[in-house]
mmCIF file of C-alpha atoms in Angstrom:
data_model
loop_
_atom_site.group_PDB
_atom_site.id
_atom_site.type_symbol
_atom_site.label_atom_id
_atom_site.label_comp_id
_atom_site.label_asym_id
_atom_site.label_seq_id
_atom_site.Cartn_x
_atom_site.Cartn_y
_atom_site.Cartn_z
ATOM 1 C CA MET A 1 -17.431 -13.461 -10.686
ATOM 2 C CA ALA A 2 -19.358 -14.142 -7.481
ATOM 3 C CA PHE A 3 -17.730 -17.574 -7.204
ATOM 4 C CA ALA A 4 -14.235 -16.117 -7.759
ATOM 5 C CA ALA A 5 -14.769 -13.423 -5.126
ATOM 6 C CA VAL A 6 -15.836 -16.017 -2.535
ATOM 7 C CA ALA A 7 -12.907 -18.238 -3.526
ATOM 8 C CA ARG A 8 -10.440 -15.375 -3.057
ATOM 9 C CA HIS A 9 -11.719 -14.383 0.379
ATOM 10 C CA LEU A 10 -13.198 -17.707 1.553
ATOM 11 C CA SER A 11 -16.023 -15.559 2.853
ATOM 12 C CA PHE A 12 -19.424 -14.725 1.406
ATOM 13 C CA ALA A 13 -19.565 -11.518 3.472
ATOM 14 C CA GLN A 14 -16.210 -10.241 2.173
ATOM 15 C CA ALA A 15 -17.129 -11.261 -1.372
ATOM 16 C CA SER A 16 -20.351 -9.259 -1.115
ATOM 17 C CA ARG A 17 -18.403 -6.178 0.013
ATOM 18 C CA GLU A 18 -15.997 -6.548 -2.902
ATOM 19 C CA LEU A 19 -18.832 -6.870 -5.412
ATOM 20 C CA GLY A 20 -21.052 -4.266 -3.771
ATOM 21 C CA VAL A 21 -24.091 -6.560 -3.491
ATOM 22 C CA ALA A 22 -25.950 -8.279 -0.664
ATOM 23 C CA PRO A 23 -24.460 -11.537 0.731
ATOM 24 C CA SER A 24 -27.703 -13.319 -0.193
ATOM 25 C CA SER A 25 -27.176 -12.361 -3.853
ATOM 26 C CA VAL A 26 -23.669 -13.823 -3.783
ATOM 27 C CA ALA A 27 -24.931 -17.033 -2.168
ATOM 28 C CA LYS A 28 -27.729 -17.399 -4.770
ATOM 29 C CA SER A 29 -25.273 -16.840 -7.641
ATOM 30 C CA VAL A 30 -22.929 -19.524 -6.307
ATOM 31 C CA ALA A 31 -25.857 -21.904 -5.713
ATOM 32 C CA ARG A 32 -27.057 -21.433 -9.310
ATOM 33 C CA LEU A 33 -23.529 -22.142 -10.576
ATOM 34 C CA GLU A 34 -23.299 -25.315 -8.472
ATOM 35 C CA THR A 35 -26.685 -26.489 -9.783
ATOM 36 C CA ARG A 36 -25.766 -25.783 -13.394
ATOM 37 C CA MET A 37 -22.404 -27.560 -13.092
ATOM 38 C CA GLY A 38 -23.728 -30.396 -10.937
ATOM 39 C CA VAL A 39 -20.865 -30.125 -8.435
ATOM 40 C CA ARG A 40 -20.305 -28.735 -4.977
ATOM 41 C CA LEU A 41 -17.835 -25.837 -5.013
ATOM 42 C CA PHE A 42 -17.614 -24.947 -1.324
ATOM 43 C CA VAL A 43 -17.831 -26.694 2.017
ATOM 44 C CA ARG A 44 -19.709 -24.318 4.314
ATOM 45 C CA THR A 45 -19.858 -24.415 8.093
ATOM 46 C CA THR A 46 -20.992 -21.821 10.587
ATOM 47 C CA ARG A 47 -17.365 -20.776 11.047
ATOM 48 C CA SER A 48 -15.634 -21.225 7.708
ATOM 49 C CA VAL A 49 -15.897 -21.562 3.942
ATOM 50 C CA GLN A 50 -13.491 -23.869 2.099
ATOM 51 C CA LEU A 51 -13.119 -24.798 -1.561
ATOM 52 C CA THR A 52 -13.820 -28.378 -2.568
ATOM 53 C CA ALA A 53 -11.471 -30.108 -5.010
ATOM 54 C CA ASP A 54 -13.901 -29.219 -7.838
ATOM 55 C CA GLY A 55 -13.993 -25.635 -6.574
ATOM 56 C CA GLU A 56 -10.198 -25.385 -6.540
ATOM 57 C CA GLU A 57 -10.032 -26.697 -10.118
ATOM 58 C CA LEU A 58 -12.697 -24.266 -11.321
ATOM 59 C CA PHE A 59 -10.982 -21.327 -9.605
ATOM 60 C CA ARG A 60 -7.703 -22.242 -11.265
ATOM 61 C CA ARG A 61 -9.250 -22.599 -14.713
ATOM 62 C CA CYS A 62 -11.492 -19.531 -14.587
ATOM 63 C CA SER A 63 -8.650 -17.026 -14.082
ATOM 64 C CA ASP A 64 -8.204 -16.507 -17.836
ATOM 65 C CA VAL A 65 -11.930 -16.020 -18.356
ATOM 66 C CA LEU A 66 -12.119 -13.479 -15.522
ATOM 67 C CA ALA A 67 -9.127 -11.620 -16.951
ATOM 68 C CA GLN A 68 -10.930 -11.320 -20.294
ATOM 69 C CA VAL A 69 -14.100 -10.073 -18.588
ATOM 70 C CA THR A 70 -12.076 -7.486 -16.655
ATOM 71 C CA GLU A 71 -10.384 -6.360 -19.873
ATOM 72 C CA LEU A 72 -13.760 -5.829 -21.551
ATOM 73 C CA GLU A 73 -15.030 -3.873 -18.551
ATOM 74 C CA GLU A 74 -11.916 -1.717 -18.561
ATOM 75 C CA MET A 75 -12.316 -0.997 -22.282
ATOM 76 C CA THR A 76 -15.840 0.249 -21.596
ATOM 77 C CA ASP A 77 -14.682 2.253 -18.582
ATOM 78 C CA VAL A 78 -11.798 3.862 -20.468
ATOM 79 C CA ARG A 79 -14.198 5.162 -23.131
ATOM 80 C CA SER A 80 -16.187 6.928 -20.446
ATOM 81 C CA SER A 81 -14.831 10.223 -19.122
ATOM 82 C CA GLU A 82 -16.751 9.874 -15.842
ATOM 83 C CA PRO A 83 -15.132 7.638 -13.192
ATOM 84 C CA THR A 84 -17.539 4.888 -12.179
ATOM 85 C CA GLY A 85 -17.547 1.612 -10.270
ATOM 86 C CA ILE A 86 -15.543 0.613 -7.210
ATOM 87 C CA LEU A 87 -11.992 1.936 -6.885
ATOM 88 C CA ARG A 88 -10.136 -0.907 -5.146
ATOM 89 C CA ILE A 89 -6.813 0.284 -3.758
ATOM 90 C CA SER A 90 -4.414 -0.805 -1.027
ATOM 91 C CA ALA A 91 -1.955 1.420 0.823
ATOM 92 C CA PRO A 92 0.379 1.290 3.826
ATOM 93 C CA ILE A 93 -1.540 2.024 7.028
ATOM 94 C CA GLY A 94 0.084 5.339 7.938
ATOM 95 C CA TYR A 95 0.313 6.796 4.435
ATOM 96 C CA GLY A 96 -3.180 5.583 3.669
ATOM 97 C CA GLY A 97 -4.631 7.317 6.700
ATOM 98 C CA LYS A 98 -2.796 10.628 6.369
ATOM 99 C CA VAL A 99 -2.680 11.024 2.579
ATOM 100 C CA VAL A 100 -4.873 8.577 0.656
ATOM 101 C CA ILE A 101 -8.120 8.753 2.666
ATOM 102 C CA PRO A 102 -8.447 12.555 2.319
ATOM 103 C CA VAL A 103 -7.805 12.260 -1.428
ATOM 104 C CA ILE A 104 -10.435 9.548 -1.845
ATOM 105 C CA GLY A 105 -12.903 11.582 0.223
ATOM 106 C CA THR A 106 -12.530 14.462 -2.234
ATOM 107 C CA LEU A 107 -12.923 12.143 -5.237
ATOM 108 C CA LEU A 108 -16.136 10.618 -3.868
ATOM 109 C CA ALA A 109 -17.577 14.106 -3.395
ATOM 110 C CA GLN A 110 -16.657 15.054 -6.957
ATOM 111 C CA HIS A 111 -17.828 11.852 -8.690
ATOM 112 C CA PRO A 112 -21.255 10.550 -7.549
ATOM 113 C CA LYS A 113 -20.948 7.270 -9.483
ATOM 114 C CA LEU A 114 -17.636 6.356 -7.875
ATOM 115 C CA ARG A 115 -17.253 4.122 -4.802
ATOM 116 C CA ALA A 116 -14.072 3.155 -2.967
ATOM 117 C CA ASP A 117 -12.685 0.040 -1.317
ATOM 118 C CA LEU A 118 -9.449 1.078 0.444
ATOM 119 C CA ARG A 119 -7.473 -1.691 2.134
ATOM 120 C CA LEU A 120 -4.829 -0.498 4.585
ATOM 121 C CA SER A 121 -1.975 -2.904 5.288
ATOM 122 C CA ASP A 122 1.792 -2.742 5.587
ATOM 123 C CA GLU A 123 2.028 -6.209 3.980
ATOM 124 C CA ARG A 124 2.676 -6.635 0.255
ATOM 125 C CA VAL A 125 -0.455 -7.471 -1.731
ATOM 126 C CA ASP A 126 -1.074 -9.395 -4.941
ATOM 127 C CA LEU A 127 -3.117 -7.219 -7.301
ATOM 128 C CA ALA A 128 -4.646 -10.111 -9.266
ATOM 129 C CA ARG A 129 -5.321 -12.363 -6.278
ATOM 130 C CA ASP A 130 -6.850 -9.561 -4.216
ATOM 131 C CA GLY A 131 -8.862 -8.063 -7.086
ATOM 132 C CA LEU A 132 -7.230 -4.623 -6.773
ATOM 133 C CA ASP A 133 -7.021 -1.765 -9.269
ATOM 134 C CA GLY A 134 -3.719 -0.700 -7.751
ATOM 135 C CA THR A 135 -1.591 -0.337 -4.643
ATOM 136 C CA LEU A 136 0.596 2.385 -3.131
ATOM 137 C CA ARG A 137 4.144 1.199 -2.491
ATOM 138 C CA PHE A 138 7.272 2.813 -1.084
ATOM 139 C CA GLY A 139 10.581 2.421 -2.894
ATOM 140 C CA LYS A 140 11.531 1.306 -6.388
ATOM 141 C CA LEU A 141 9.501 -1.464 -7.984
ATOM 142 C CA PRO A 142 11.451 -4.705 -8.559
ATOM 143 C CA ASP A 143 8.606 -6.560 -10.327
ATOM 144 C CA SER A 144 8.802 -5.696 -14.035
ATOM 145 C CA SER A 145 5.381 -7.222 -14.776
ATOM 146 C CA LEU A 146 3.735 -4.315 -12.952
ATOM 147 C CA ILE A 147 3.697 -0.622 -13.818
ATOM 148 C CA ALA A 148 4.738 2.011 -11.264
ATOM 149 C CA ARG A 149 3.701 5.656 -11.536
ATOM 150 C CA GLU A 150 5.354 7.981 -9.045
ATOM 151 C CA VAL A 151 2.994 10.116 -6.956
ATOM 152 C CA ASP A 152 5.232 11.387 -4.152
ATOM 153 C CA ARG A 153 8.795 11.607 -2.863
ATOM 154 C CA GLN A 154 9.116 11.381 0.896
ATOM 155 C CA PRO A 155 12.258 12.761 2.566
ATOM 156 C CA LEU A 156 13.799 10.357 5.080
ATOM 157 C CA VAL A 157 14.472 12.000 8.428
ATOM 158 C CA LEU A 158 16.603 10.668 11.290
ATOM 159 C CA CYS A 159 14.983 11.628 14.595
ATOM 160 C CA ALA A 160 15.069 11.152 18.334
ATOM 161 C CA SER A 161 13.234 12.625 21.301
ATOM 162 C CA PRO A 162 14.694 15.440 23.430
ATOM 163 C CA GLY A 163 14.513 13.081 26.421
ATOM 164 C CA TYR A 164 16.623 10.418 24.714
ATOM 165 C CA LEU A 165 19.171 12.985 23.513
ATOM 166 C CA ALA A 166 19.450 14.450 27.018
ATOM 167 C CA GLN A 167 20.395 11.000 28.317
ATOM 168 C CA ARG A 168 22.666 9.803 25.506
ATOM 169 C CA GLY A 169 23.935 12.901 23.706
ATOM 170 C CA THR A 170 23.354 14.019 20.114
ATOM 171 C CA PRO A 171 25.014 12.124 17.228
ATOM 172 C CA THR A 172 26.588 14.496 14.719
ATOM 173 C CA THR A 173 28.117 12.104 12.159
ATOM 174 C CA PRO A 174 26.831 8.886 10.543
ATOM 175 C CA ALA A 175 29.503 6.880 12.388
ATOM 176 C CA ASP A 176 28.033 8.041 15.709
ATOM 177 C CA VAL A 177 24.866 5.943 15.271
ATOM 178 C CA ALA A 178 26.859 2.816 16.180
ATOM 179 C CA ASP A 179 27.054 4.153 19.755
ATOM 180 C CA HIS A 180 23.307 4.813 20.021
ATOM 181 C CA ASP A 181 20.124 2.799 20.496
ATOM 182 C CA VAL A 182 18.786 2.378 16.962
ATOM 183 C CA ILE A 183 15.170 1.386 16.366
ATOM 184 C CA ALA A 184 15.222 -0.656 13.150
ATOM 185 C CA PHE A 185 12.354 -1.048 10.718
ATOM 186 C CA ARG A 186 11.923 -4.689 9.700
ATOM 187 C CA MET A 187 10.460 -4.559 6.189
ATOM 188 C CA PRO A 188 7.322 -6.767 6.011
ATOM 189 C CA GLY A 189 7.931 -7.848 2.430
ATOM 190 C CA SER A 190 11.468 -9.193 2.908
ATOM 191 C CA GLY A 191 11.936 -9.468 6.664
ATOM 192 C CA ARG A 192 15.210 -7.531 6.324
ATOM 193 C CA ASP A 193 16.126 -4.456 8.345
ATOM 194 C CA ARG A 194 15.955 -1.191 6.460
ATOM 195 C CA PRO A 195 19.415 0.445 6.553
ATOM 196 C CA LEU A 196 20.076 3.926 7.891
ATOM 197 C CA GLU A 197 21.197 6.004 4.915
ATOM 198 C CA PHE A 198 23.023 9.315 4.647
ATOM 199 C CA ARG A 199 24.121 11.481 1.728
ATOM 200 C CA VAL A 200 27.744 12.532 2.202
ATOM 201 C CA GLU A 201 29.618 14.465 -0.522
ATOM 202 C CA GLY A 202 27.245 13.180 -3.196
ATOM 203 C CA GLU A 203 27.483 9.538 -2.117
ATOM 204 C CA THR A 204 24.903 7.468 -0.237
ATOM 205 C CA ILE A 205 26.398 5.652 2.737
ATOM 206 C CA ALA A 206 24.833 3.157 5.150
ATOM 207 C CA PRO A 207 26.850 2.806 8.372
ATOM 208 C CA THR A 208 26.709 -0.467 10.259
ATOM 209 C CA PHE A 209 24.858 -0.627 13.567
ATOM 210 C CA THR A 210 23.331 -3.167 15.937
ATOM 211 C CA PRO A 211 19.601 -2.473 16.505
ATOM 212 C CA ARG A 212 18.370 -2.130 20.050
ATOM 213 C CA MET A 213 14.765 -2.683 18.940
ATOM 214 C CA TRP A 214 13.019 -4.019 15.837
ATOM 215 C CA LEU A 215 9.551 -2.946 14.661
ATOM 216 C CA SER A 216 7.611 -3.971 11.549
ATOM 217 C CA HIS A 217 4.985 -1.204 11.667
ATOM 218 C CA GLY A 218 6.107 2.206 10.436
ATOM 219 C CA GLU A 219 4.138 4.459 12.790
ATOM 220 C CA SER A 220 5.358 2.427 15.762
ATOM 221 C CA LEU A 221 8.856 3.752 15.091
ATOM 222 C CA VAL A 222 7.570 7.215 15.968
ATOM 223 C CA ASP A 223 5.816 5.875 19.080
ATOM 224 C CA ALA A 224 9.060 4.215 20.182
ATOM 225 C CA MET A 225 11.049 7.408 19.666
ATOM 226 C CA LEU A 226 8.497 9.405 21.667
ATOM 227 C CA ALA A 227 8.950 6.842 24.457
ATOM 228 C CA ASP A 228 12.712 7.695 24.518
ATOM 229 C CA CYS A 229 13.658 4.244 23.152
ATOM 230 C CA GLY A 230 16.232 5.510 20.661
ATOM 231 C CA LEU A 231 16.651 7.032 17.219
ATOM 232 C CA ALA A 232 15.084 5.972 13.919
ATOM 233 C CA GLN A 233 14.881 7.057 10.291
ATOM 234 C CA VAL A 234 11.351 7.441 8.935
ATOM 235 C CA PRO A 235 9.506 9.070 6.009
ATOM 236 C CA GLN A 236 8.816 12.702 6.847
ATOM 237 C CA PHE A 237 5.020 12.394 6.880
ATOM 238 C CA MET A 238 5.231 10.047 9.886
ATOM 239 C CA ALA A 239 7.256 12.420 12.050
ATOM 240 C CA GLN A 240 6.192 15.865 10.841
ATOM 241 C CA ASP A 241 3.567 16.500 13.549
ATOM 242 C CA ALA A 242 5.953 15.538 16.379
ATOM 243 C CA LEU A 243 8.779 17.551 14.798
ATOM 244 C CA ALA A 244 6.551 20.619 14.483
ATOM 245 C CA VAL A 245 5.857 20.748 18.241
ATOM 246 C CA GLY A 246 9.329 19.735 19.377
ATOM 247 C CA ARG A 247 8.489 16.239 20.615
ATOM 248 C CA LEU A 248 11.060 14.920 18.145
ATOM 249 C CA VAL A 249 14.296 16.472 16.895
ATOM 250 C CA GLU A 250 15.727 15.850 13.417
ATOM 251 C CA LEU A 251 19.366 14.755 13.469
ATOM 252 C CA MET A 252 21.910 15.556 10.743
ATOM 253 C CA PRO A 253 19.317 17.239 8.458
ATOM 254 C CA THR A 254 22.001 18.247 5.931
ATOM 255 C CA LEU A 255 22.859 14.557 5.401
ATOM 256 C CA ARG A 256 19.391 13.350 4.385
ATOM 257 C CA PRO A 257 19.542 10.538 1.782
ATOM 258 C CA GLU A 258 17.654 10.564 -1.506
ATOM 259 C CA PRO A 259 13.884 10.852 -0.919
ATOM 260 C CA LEU A 260 11.873 7.635 -0.863
ATOM 261 C CA GLU A 261 9.673 7.118 -3.924
ATOM 262 C CA VAL A 262 5.955 6.496 -3.449
ATOM 263 C CA ASN A 263 4.384 4.785 -6.465
ATOM 264 C CA LEU A 264 0.886 3.902 -7.566
ATOM 265 C CA VAL A 265 1.406 0.373 -8.882
ATOM 266 C CA THR A 266 -0.981 -1.189 -11.394
ATOM 267 C CA SER A 267 -1.035 -4.245 -13.633
ATOM 268 C CA GLY A 268 -2.059 -4.566 -17.257
ATOM 269 C CA GLY A 269 -1.610 -1.996 -20.026
ATOM 270 C CA ARG A 270 -0.523 1.600 -19.748
ATOM 271 C CA THR A 271 -4.026 2.989 -20.325
ATOM 272 C CA LEU A 272 -5.615 3.639 -16.951
ATOM 273 C CA MET A 273 -9.305 3.341 -16.167
ATOM 274 C CA PRO A 274 -10.839 6.748 -15.358
ATOM 275 C CA ARG A 275 -11.293 5.846 -11.675
ATOM 276 C CA VAL A 276 -7.579 5.050 -11.369
ATOM 277 C CA ARG A 277 -6.534 8.039 -13.464
ATOM 278 C CA VAL A 278 -8.404 10.512 -11.232
ATOM 279 C CA LEU A 279 -6.788 8.930 -8.161
ATOM 280 C CA LEU A 280 -3.322 9.252 -9.725
ATOM 281 C CA ASP A 281 -3.884 12.913 -10.611
ATOM 282 C CA ALA A 282 -5.409 13.734 -7.214
ATOM 283 C CA LEU A 283 -2.541 12.105 -5.303
ATOM 284 C CA ARG A 284 0.045 14.011 -7.327
ATOM 285 C CA LEU A 285 -1.827 17.247 -6.663
ATOM 286 C CA ARG A 286 -2.165 16.546 -2.925
ATOM 287 C CA THR A 287 1.507 15.678 -2.408
ATOM 288 C CA GLY A 288 2.851 18.556 -4.518
ATOM 289 C CA TYR A 289 4.423 16.097 -6.960
ATOM 290 C CA ALA A 290 2.516 17.568 -9.918
ATOM 291 C CA LYS A 291 3.723 21.123 -9.217
ATOM 292 C CA ALA A 292 7.308 20.016 -8.590
ATOM 293 C CA ASN A 293 7.402 18.169 -11.917
ATOM 294 C CA GLY A 294 5.632 20.789 -14.054
ATOM 295 C CA MET A 295 2.400 18.836 -14.452
ATOM 296 C CA PRO A 296 -1.029 20.471 -15.041
ATOM 297 C CA GLN A 297 -2.685 21.581 -11.791
#
């Protein structure tokens, strides 16, 4: 397991953080493995760590063994009612900071044997490669090999600053956006622009427009709107503080599209480890999803 962690990160320091042990312990474990196998697994310099050809072959072959070890650990964990171990989760930067971190803080206070490794990134992650228990993702899940459990539904709000609207006027219909400066969100996973969507007479429409600016970081859309750069459509949690004090104005609120799903995505079977189960329940409680869907509080 120490070898696999170093191979994933190409870093003894990052491997030690993943495993929750000292870097020296990781280095000794890898050294013992190299001695026992009689091969060199890594090329180490002061600046980098790289797999040798033997190391690459071992990493490829050991994936099945590690999966079996993980399955045994999960079986033991599932039988225990107390969440233990390291909860390894990734989340988008903005949602992670505003929603997930407070939830994890509460869980750590409630469960002394639980630790957390939260990785904030707007890029798509690979659960197996990155050694994660789960990830928070926006939108429907296209990958059928993973399991998505909904924890939140975020309304999508079209906004602009009072300064921008004073200069350019206020759009009142979806067709009007073509005459405005639109700040487009370039989705990191696909590189495509996210469309502007509206719900009109029960149908979802996406009018065509030519972006004036592209951004690939969600919270930067709000920053750009506050700088009078144009209008953008964002999940409500990103804009709610600015909307509350009047720094942003919601446009066409009666034409909001369907809310954006937020899912906790996991791999493997449908039985969750206790540390993932408590996170799922706590997120649903925090976002109001549990109450809205008649779940136990």
